[in-house]
Amino acid sequence: MPNADPILRVAIPSPLYRSFDYLPPADRATPGTVGARVLVPFGRTQKVGVVLETASSSELPPERLKRAVTVIDREPLLPPDLMRLGRWLADYYKQPVGEAFAALFPTLLRQGQAATVRGEPMWRLTEAGRRTRPETIKGASRQAQLLAVLHQQPKGVTQAQLGSTHSGWRAPLDALARKGLAVREYKPCLPEGPLASPGPAPEPTDEQARAIGTLRERLKGFNVTLVEGVTGSGKTEVYLALMEKALGAGRQVLMLVPEIGLTPQLIERVQKRLGRPIAVLHSALTDRERLCAWSAAREGQIEIVLGTRSAVFTPLARPGLLLVDEEHDGSYKQQDGLRYHARDVAVLRASQLDIPIVLGSATPSLETLRNVETGRYGRVVLSERATGASMPRLGLLDVRHQRLEAGLSGPLLTHIDDHLQRGGQVLLFLNRRGYSPVLLCHDCGGTAHCPRCDALMTFHRGSETLRCHHCGGERPLPSRCPDCGGGELVAVGQGTERLEEALTERFGVNTVVRIDRDTTRRKGALEQQLDRARSGQARILIGTQMLAKGHDFPGITLVGIVDADSGLFAVDLRATEHLAQQIVQVIGRAGRAERPGEALIQTHLPDHPLLRTLLNEGYDGFARDALIERREAGMPPFASQALFRAEAVKRGAPEAFLEAARAVLQTHAATNVSIIGPIPAPMERRAGRYRHQLILHTDSRRELHETLTRSVPLIAELRESRSVRWSLDVDPMELY
Ligand code: ADP
Ligand code: ZN
């Protein structure tokens, strides 16, 4: 039945796979438009939603339609391209539309705050306040105290800081404001001041010049280009040249980098070279800072946005170019909630915006290489280092029959000696923190299991604890075996802590620096450790994957991969791809300056095809073989997958839910979709919960999506779903 009021069709974050209809607020001053947020009654609470469309009629009878409480935005907050993106996210990742739209917003907007380019609220002294000594305020000790605080901080104190140190600050500060002694203002949230003039660019190498030429040609309309360049080949310089051109045309640029790659060095490099302020978006920002950057980009006040995964959703007033650096990096995949892949979303966004996108990597993902193979993506190659340095020589060290000292073979130790003596630095890569992965009782052979996971606990010597790396559980190191009372507990295997101990013993205390999550937890610790490494004070760097990318250590001449073998036995489809990428990335840390580098991989499997191919033909050879293997096995990127995960404290509940889900899927599955499972997750119990999974596999992406579109809303309403936590992962990167 037609209604005089337009109907607002609203996306509201909730587990329900639908939108909700409302009438505009009674006042009618702001009727609500597509892309604006509205506050609406929802169950017993109120929620912030986005208007998806306005309609003339609803399926609900008029008397059941509720009115929105308020329209928050007079104008659409989301531009049309993000409206389309939100719908695409919901449809592709099979999430409730409200959840997909919520992902587009910074927290404060999700909570209904205004979208302004304003920084943190803060307080500072007025001129009168500066001249007033705190002790002259009589009979109001709180005011005197806060006045003293402001005296100590002439530039002002944010409300967030005040809140953490002085509870109840508001009333006394309001009183000081009324007396004209203090004012509240907003901290500037964008980089300020006159812009530096753009810095000089190095003369491009022939390869760079060719790449820049090709890419500049392609700087109009939608197209995807892979920049495949060995570490140190000057990819970043190529991006900068391209960004310059886009900015020169008055366009905005959005560049995504992996979490670990967003270093102060990179930010400074981009800023200096382009001479313009950048908005940097990463997980450590305050909600207010994030909102500010988001709004500034939306209004076109800032031209360069540099950010990690979720920055892919930043609105752009004048979009011109998207870049995804290290496109193979795992941190682009969101691992909970809306499980999107930021690289894939970036490509889709570029196509919706009809602008070019550049993906860069020294070790491209097989998905991207496949797209190059089929001609959907273009490619430019940088095969040599820009500085003229040569790529490190790669060798395998067969450690069979060798005596190992904390996992290090004699020949590797000799090489370390050599390089140190010639003034080089050494990087040892071991992707396992702690002292040893196993603590074994010499009397009964018992091991320390995590009580909450199907996993052994790692021995951490420094803190004298046993820790579970899967659930974070921790307990003090027992002095005796809890099973038999035996007093001799043996540390089996090595982690970075043990490596550090052995190398310190051999080379001296100040020679070694260990960089892993345990040594860098404290704020500022990572920078401190990196400084010790870069300054050359530390001669030997030990690190986990934290060291494998994003950081430059010009003095390193030898990279040692302590243990490649554990990766070779992994069951996961993508494990070998990750191992190859990791090895090549770590090796790329060597010999970045004038000195030639060397890289050595210790292995018990010197004839393993993966290692042989990497050695003889590099990453390209590996990728070529891996794509053939994937094609023959009918695995991604030659097939599409979706993964249902379910977990519960109660054993059996996840399996029961997935059985029920399977029944729904079977009824609705298209012909070419196979359903595998339910099967237990590779680690069946984790953090006290039992876990099962169900995999959909097909060579027809279209059929996969048809199946899911029909089934997921029904699965969400299964009775069995109430006893579990479950999720759906479309294009999963890990099958557990
Ligand atoms: P990538 O991003 O491929 O690892 P970078 O752009 O960081 O490479 O360049 C690696 C190093 O080479 C940097 O120190 C950079 O300053 C330098 N470099 C890049 N291009 C040139 C060039 N054309 N001439 C001289 N040095 C260059
Ligand atoms: Zn655990």
Coordinates of N, CA, C and O in Angstrom, one line a residue, residues 345-456:
V345 N 39.6 -6.6 -2.7 CA 38.6 -5.5 -2.6 C 39.2 -4.3 -3.3 O 38.4 -3.6 -4.0
A346 N 40.5 -4.1 -3.2 CA 41.1 -2.9 -3.9 C 40.9 -3.1 -5.4 O 40.6 -2.1 -6.1
V347 N 41.1 -4.3 -5.9 CA 40.9 -4.5 -7.4 C 39.5 -4.2 -7.7 O 39.2 -3.5 -8.7
L348 N 38.6 -4.7 -6.9 CA 37.2 -4.4 -7.2 C 36.8 -3.0 -7.2 O 36.1 -2.4 -8.0
R349 N 37.4 -2.3 -6.1 CA 37.1 -0.8 -6.0 C 37.6 -0.1 -7.2 O 37.0 0.8 -7.7
A350 N 38.8 -0.4 -7.6 CA 39.4 0.3 -8.8 C 38.5 0.1 -10.0 O 38.3 1.0 -10.8
S351 N 37.9 -1.1 -10.2 CA 37.1 -1.3 -11.3 C 35.8 -0.5 -11.2 O 35.3 0.1 -12.1
Q352 N 35.3 -0.5 -10.0 CA 34.0 0.3 -9.8 C 34.3 1.8 -10.0 O 33.5 2.5 -10.4
L353 N 35.5 2.3 -9.6 CA 35.9 3.7 -9.7 C 36.4 4.0 -11.1 O 36.6 5.1 -11.5
D354 N 36.7 2.9 -11.9 CA 37.3 3.1 -13.2 C 38.6 3.8 -13.1 O 38.9 4.8 -13.9
I355 N 39.5 3.3 -12.2 CA 40.8 3.9 -12.1 C 41.8 2.8 -12.1 O 41.5 1.6 -11.8
P356 N 43.1 3.0 -12.4 CA 44.1 2.0 -12.5 C 44.5 1.5 -11.1 O 44.4 2.3 -10.1
I357 N 45.0 0.3 -11.0 CA 45.5 -0.2 -9.7 C 46.8 -1.0 -10.0 O 46.9 -1.7 -11.0
V358 N 47.8 -0.8 -9.1 CA 49.1 -1.4 -9.3 C 49.3 -2.3 -8.1 O 49.1 -1.9 -6.9
L359 N 49.7 -3.6 -8.3 CA 50.0 -4.5 -7.3 C 51.5 -4.8 -7.4 O 52.0 -5.0 -8.5
G360 N 52.2 -4.7 -6.2 CA 53.6 -4.9 -6.3 C 54.1 -6.0 -5.4 O 53.5 -6.2 -4.3
S361 N 55.1 -6.7 -5.8 CA 55.7 -7.8 -4.9 C 57.0 -8.4 -5.5 O 57.1 -8.3 -6.8
A362 N 57.8 -8.8 -4.7 CA 59.0 -9.6 -5.2 C 58.5 -11.1 -5.3 O 59.2 -11.9 -6.0
T363 N 57.5 -11.4 -4.6 CA 57.0 -12.8 -4.5 C 55.5 -12.9 -4.7 O 54.8 -13.1 -3.7
P364 N 55.0 -12.6 -5.9 CA 53.5 -12.4 -6.1 C 52.8 -13.7 -5.7 O 53.3 -14.8 -5.8
S365 N 51.5 -13.5 -5.3 CA 50.7 -14.7 -4.9 C 50.4 -15.4 -6.2 O 50.4 -14.9 -7.3
L366 N 50.1 -16.7 -6.0 CA 49.7 -17.5 -7.2 C 48.4 -17.0 -7.9 O 48.3 -17.1 -9.1
E367 N 47.5 -16.5 -7.1 CA 46.3 -15.9 -7.6 C 46.6 -14.8 -8.6 O 46.1 -14.8 -9.7
T368 N 47.5 -13.9 -8.2 CA 47.8 -12.8 -9.1 C 48.6 -13.3 -10.3 O 48.3 -12.8 -11.4
L369 N 49.5 -14.2 -10.1 CA 50.3 -14.7 -11.3 C 49.3 -15.4 -12.3 O 49.5 -15.3 -13.5
R370 N 48.3 -16.0 -11.7 CA 47.4 -16.7 -12.6 C 46.6 -15.6 -13.4 O 46.4 -15.8 -14.6
N371 N 46.3 -14.5 -12.8 CA 45.6 -13.4 -13.5 C 46.5 -12.8 -14.6 O 46.0 -12.3 -15.6
V372 N 47.8 -12.8 -14.3 CA 48.7 -12.3 -15.3 C 48.7 -13.3 -16.5 O 48.7 -12.9 -17.7
E373 N 48.8 -14.6 -16.2 CA 48.8 -15.7 -17.2 C 47.6 -15.6 -18.1 O 47.8 -15.7 -19.3
T374 N 46.4 -15.3 -17.6 CA 45.3 -15.2 -18.4 C 45.1 -13.9 -19.1 O 44.1 -13.7 -19.9
G375 N 46.0 -13.0 -18.8 CA 46.0 -11.7 -19.5 C 45.0 -10.7 -18.9 O 44.9 -9.6 -19.4
R376 N 44.4 -11.0 -17.7 CA 43.6 -10.1 -17.1 C 44.4 -9.0 -16.4 O 43.9 -7.8 -16.3
Y377 N 45.6 -9.3 -15.9 CA 46.4 -8.3 -15.3 C 47.6 -8.1 -16.3 O 48.1 -9.1 -16.8
G378 N 48.1 -6.9 -16.3 CA 49.4 -6.6 -17.0 C 50.6 -6.9 -16.1 O 50.3 -7.0 -14.9
R379 N 51.8 -6.8 -16.6 CA 52.9 -7.0 -15.7 C 54.1 -6.3 -16.2 O 54.4 -6.2 -17.3
V380 N 54.8 -5.6 -15.2 CA 56.1 -5.1 -15.5 C 57.1 -5.8 -14.6 O 56.8 -6.1 -13.4
V381 N 58.3 -6.0 -15.1 CA 59.3 -6.8 -14.3 C 60.5 -5.9 -14.0 O 61.0 -5.2 -14.9
L382 N 61.0 -6.0 -12.7 CA 62.3 -5.3 -12.4 C 63.2 -6.5 -11.9 O 62.9 -7.0 -10.8
S383 N 64.1 -6.8 -12.7 CA 64.9 -8.0 -12.3 C 66.2 -7.8 -11.6 O 66.9 -8.7 -11.1
E384 N 66.6 -6.5 -11.6 CA 67.9 -6.1 -11.0 C 67.7 -5.1 -9.9 O 66.8 -4.3 -9.9
R385 N 68.7 -5.1 -9.0 CA 68.6 -4.1 -7.9 C 69.0 -2.7 -8.5 O 69.9 -2.6 -9.3
A386 N 68.2 -1.7 -7.9 CA 68.4 -0.4 -8.5 C 69.7 0.2 -8.1 O 70.3 1.0 -8.9
T387 N 70.3 -0.2 -7.0 CA 71.6 0.4 -6.6 C 72.8 -0.3 -7.3 O 73.9 0.1 -7.0
G388 N 72.5 -1.2 -8.1 CA 73.6 -1.9 -8.8 C 74.1 -3.1 -7.9 O 74.9 -3.9 -8.4
A389 N 73.7 -3.2 -6.7 CA 74.1 -4.4 -5.8 C 73.6 -5.7 -6.5 O 72.5 -5.7 -7.1
S390 N 74.3 -6.7 -6.3 CA 73.9 -8.0 -6.9 C 73.0 -8.7 -5.9 O 73.0 -8.5 -4.7
M391 N 72.2 -9.6 -6.4 CA 71.3 -10.4 -5.6 C 72.2 -11.4 -4.8 O 73.2 -11.8 -5.3
P392 N 71.8 -11.8 -3.6 CA 72.7 -12.7 -2.8 C 72.8 -14.1 -3.5 O 71.9 -14.5 -4.1
R393 N 73.9 -14.7 -3.3 CA 74.1 -16.0 -3.8 C 73.4 -17.0 -2.8 O 73.5 -16.8 -1.6
L394 N 72.6 -17.9 -3.3 CA 71.9 -18.8 -2.4 C 72.5 -20.2 -2.4 O 72.8 -20.7 -3.5
G395 N 72.6 -20.7 -1.2 CA 73.1 -22.1 -1.1 C 72.3 -22.9 -0.1 O 71.7 -22.4 0.8
L396 N 72.4 -24.2 -0.3 CA 71.7 -25.1 0.7 C 72.9 -25.7 1.6 O 73.9 -26.1 1.1
L397 N 72.6 -25.8 2.9 CA 73.5 -26.5 3.8 C 72.9 -27.8 4.2 O 71.9 -27.8 4.9
D398 N 73.4 -28.9 3.7 CA 72.9 -30.3 4.1 C 73.3 -30.5 5.5 O 74.5 -30.7 5.8
V399 N 72.4 -30.6 6.5 CA 72.8 -30.8 7.9 C 72.6 -32.2 8.3 O 72.8 -32.5 9.5
R400 N 72.3 -33.1 7.4 CA 72.3 -34.5 7.8 C 73.6 -35.0 8.4 O 74.7 -34.6 7.8
H401 N 73.6 -35.7 9.4 CA 74.8 -36.2 10.1 C 75.7 -35.1 10.7 O 76.7 -35.4 11.3
Q402 N 75.2 -33.8 10.7 CA 76.0 -32.8 11.3 C 75.7 -32.6 12.7 O 74.5 -32.8 13.1
R403 N 76.7 -32.3 13.5 CA 76.4 -32.0 14.9 C 75.8 -30.6 14.9 O 76.3 -29.7 14.3
L404 N 74.6 -30.4 15.6 CA 74.0 -29.1 15.6 C 74.2 -28.5 17.0 O 73.9 -29.1 18.0
E405 N 74.5 -27.2 17.0 CA 74.6 -26.5 18.3 C 73.5 -25.5 18.3 O 73.5 -24.5 17.5
A406 N 72.5 -25.7 19.2 CA 71.3 -24.9 19.2 C 70.7 -24.8 17.8 O 70.3 -23.7 17.4
G407 N 70.8 -25.8 17.1 CA 70.2 -25.8 15.7 C 71.2 -25.3 14.6 O 70.8 -25.2 13.5
L408 N 72.4 -24.9 15.0 CA 73.3 -24.3 14.0 C 74.4 -25.3 13.7 O 75.0 -25.9 14.5
S409 N 74.6 -25.5 12.4 CA 75.6 -26.5 11.9 C 77.0 -25.9 11.9 O 77.1 -24.6 11.9
G410 N 78.0 -26.7 11.9 CA 79.4 -26.2 11.9 C 79.6 -25.3 10.7 O 80.1 -24.2 10.9
P411 N 79.2 -25.8 9.5 CA 79.5 -24.9 8.3 C 78.8 -23.5 8.4 O 79.3 -22.5 8.0
L412 N 77.5 -23.5 9.0 CA 76.9 -22.2 9.1 C 77.7 -21.3 10.1 O 77.9 -20.1 9.8
L413 N 78.1 -21.9 11.2 CA 78.9 -21.1 12.2 C 80.2 -20.6 11.5 O 80.6 -19.4 11.8
T414 N 80.8 -21.4 10.7 CA 82.0 -21.0 10.0 C 81.7 -19.8 9.1 O 82.5 -18.8 9.1
H415 N 80.6 -19.9 8.4 CA 80.2 -18.7 7.5 C 80.0 -17.5 8.4 O 80.3 -16.4 7.9
I416 N 79.3 -17.7 9.5 CA 79.0 -16.5 10.4 C 80.3 -15.9 10.8 O 80.5 -14.6 10.6
D417 N 81.3 -16.7 11.2 CA 82.6 -16.2 11.6 C 83.2 -15.4 10.5 O 83.7 -14.2 10.7
D418 N 83.2 -15.9 9.3 CA 83.8 -15.3 8.1 C 83.2 -13.9 7.9 O 83.9 -12.9 7.7
H419 N 81.9 -13.9 7.8 CA 81.2 -12.6 7.5 C 81.5 -11.6 8.6 O 81.7 -10.4 8.2
L420 N 81.5 -12.0 9.8 CA 81.7 -11.0 10.9 C 83.1 -10.5 10.8 O 83.4 -9.3 10.9
Q421 N 84.1 -11.4 10.5 CA 85.4 -10.9 10.4 C 85.7 -9.9 9.3 O 86.5 -9.0 9.4
R422 N 84.9 -10.1 8.2 CA 85.0 -9.2 7.1 C 84.1 -7.9 7.3 O 83.9 -7.2 6.3
G423 N 83.6 -7.8 8.5 CA 82.9 -6.6 8.8 C 81.4 -6.6 8.4 O 80.7 -5.6 8.4
G424 N 80.9 -7.7 8.0 CA 79.5 -7.8 7.6 C 78.6 -8.1 8.8 O 79.1 -8.3 9.9
Q425 N 77.3 -8.0 8.6 CA 76.3 -8.3 9.6 C 75.6 -9.6 9.2 O 75.6 -9.9 8.0
V426 N 75.1 -10.3 10.2 CA 74.4 -11.6 9.9 C 73.0 -11.6 10.4 O 72.7 -11.1 11.5
L427 N 72.1 -12.1 9.5 CA 70.7 -12.2 9.9 C 70.3 -13.7 10.0 O 70.5 -14.4 9.0
L428 N 69.9 -14.1 11.2 CA 69.5 -15.5 11.3 C 68.0 -15.6 11.4 O 67.4 -14.9 12.3
F429 N 67.3 -16.3 10.6 CA 65.9 -16.4 10.6 C 65.4 -17.7 11.1 O 65.8 -18.8 10.7
L430 N 64.5 -17.6 12.2 CA 63.9 -18.8 12.8 C 62.5 -18.4 13.2 O 62.4 -17.5 14.1
N431 N 61.5 -19.0 12.5 CA 60.2 -18.5 12.8 C 59.5 -19.2 14.0 O 58.5 -19.7 13.9
R432 N 60.2 -19.2 15.1 CA 59.7 -19.8 16.3 C 60.2 -19.1 17.5 O 61.4 -19.2 17.8
R433 N 59.3 -18.5 18.2 CA 59.9 -17.8 19.4 C 59.9 -18.7 20.6 O 59.4 -19.8 20.6
G434 N 60.5 -18.2 21.7 CA 60.7 -19.0 22.9 C 62.0 -19.7 22.9 O 62.8 -19.5 22.0
Y435 N 62.2 -20.5 23.9 CA 63.5 -21.3 24.1 C 63.4 -22.6 23.3 O 64.3 -22.9 22.5
S436 N 62.4 -23.4 23.6 CA 62.3 -24.6 22.9 C 60.8 -25.0 22.8 O 60.0 -24.7 23.7
P437 N 60.4 -25.6 21.6 CA 59.0 -25.9 21.4 C 58.5 -27.0 22.3 O 57.3 -27.3 22.5
V438 N 59.4 -27.8 22.8 CA 59.0 -29.0 23.6 C 59.9 -29.0 24.9 O 61.1 -28.8 24.9
L439 N 59.2 -29.4 26.0 CA 59.9 -29.6 27.3 C 59.6 -31.1 27.7 O 58.4 -31.4 27.8
L440 N 60.6 -31.9 27.8 CA 60.4 -33.3 27.9 C 60.9 -33.8 29.2 O 62.0 -33.4 29.6
C441 N 60.2 -34.7 29.9 CA 60.7 -35.3 31.1 C 61.6 -36.5 30.7 O 61.2 -37.4 30.0
H442 N 62.8 -36.4 31.2 CA 63.8 -37.5 30.9 C 63.5 -38.8 31.5 O 63.8 -39.9 31.0
D443 N 62.7 -38.8 32.5 CA 62.3 -40.1 33.2 C 61.1 -40.8 32.6 O 61.2 -42.0 32.3
C444 N 60.1 -40.0 32.3 CA 58.9 -40.7 31.8 C 58.5 -40.3 30.4 O 57.6 -40.9 29.8
G445 N 59.2 -39.3 29.8 CA 58.9 -38.9 28.4 C 57.7 -38.1 28.3 O 57.3 -37.8 27.2
G446 N 57.2 -37.6 29.5 CA 56.0 -36.8 29.4 C 56.3 -35.4 28.9 O 57.4 -34.9 29.0
T447 N 55.3 -34.8 28.2 CA 55.5 -33.4 27.7 C 54.5 -32.5 28.3 O 53.4 -33.0 28.8
A448 N 54.7 -31.2 28.2 CA 53.7 -30.2 28.7 C 52.7 -29.8 27.7 O 53.0 -29.2 26.7
H449 N 51.4 -30.3 27.9 CA 50.3 -30.0 27.0 C 49.6 -28.8 27.5 O 49.5 -28.6 28.7
C450 N 49.1 -28.0 26.6 CA 48.2 -26.9 27.0 C 46.9 -27.5 27.4 O 46.3 -28.4 26.7
P451 N 46.4 -27.2 28.6 CA 45.1 -27.8 29.0 C 43.9 -27.4 28.2 O 42.9 -28.0 28.2
R452 N 44.1 -26.3 27.4 CA 42.9 -25.8 26.6 C 43.0 -26.0 25.1 O 42.1 -25.8 24.4
C453 N 44.2 -26.5 24.7 CA 44.4 -26.7 23.2 C 45.0 -28.1 23.0 O 45.6 -28.7 23.9
D454 N 44.9 -28.6 21.8 CA 45.6 -29.8 21.4 C 47.0 -29.4 20.9 O 47.3 -29.4 19.8
A455 N 47.8 -28.9 21.9 CA 49.1 -28.4 21.5 C 50.1 -28.5 22.7 O 49.6 -28.5 23.8
L456 N 51.3 -28.6 22.3 CA 52.4 -28.5 23.4 C 52.6 -27.1 23.8 O 52.5 -26.2 22.9

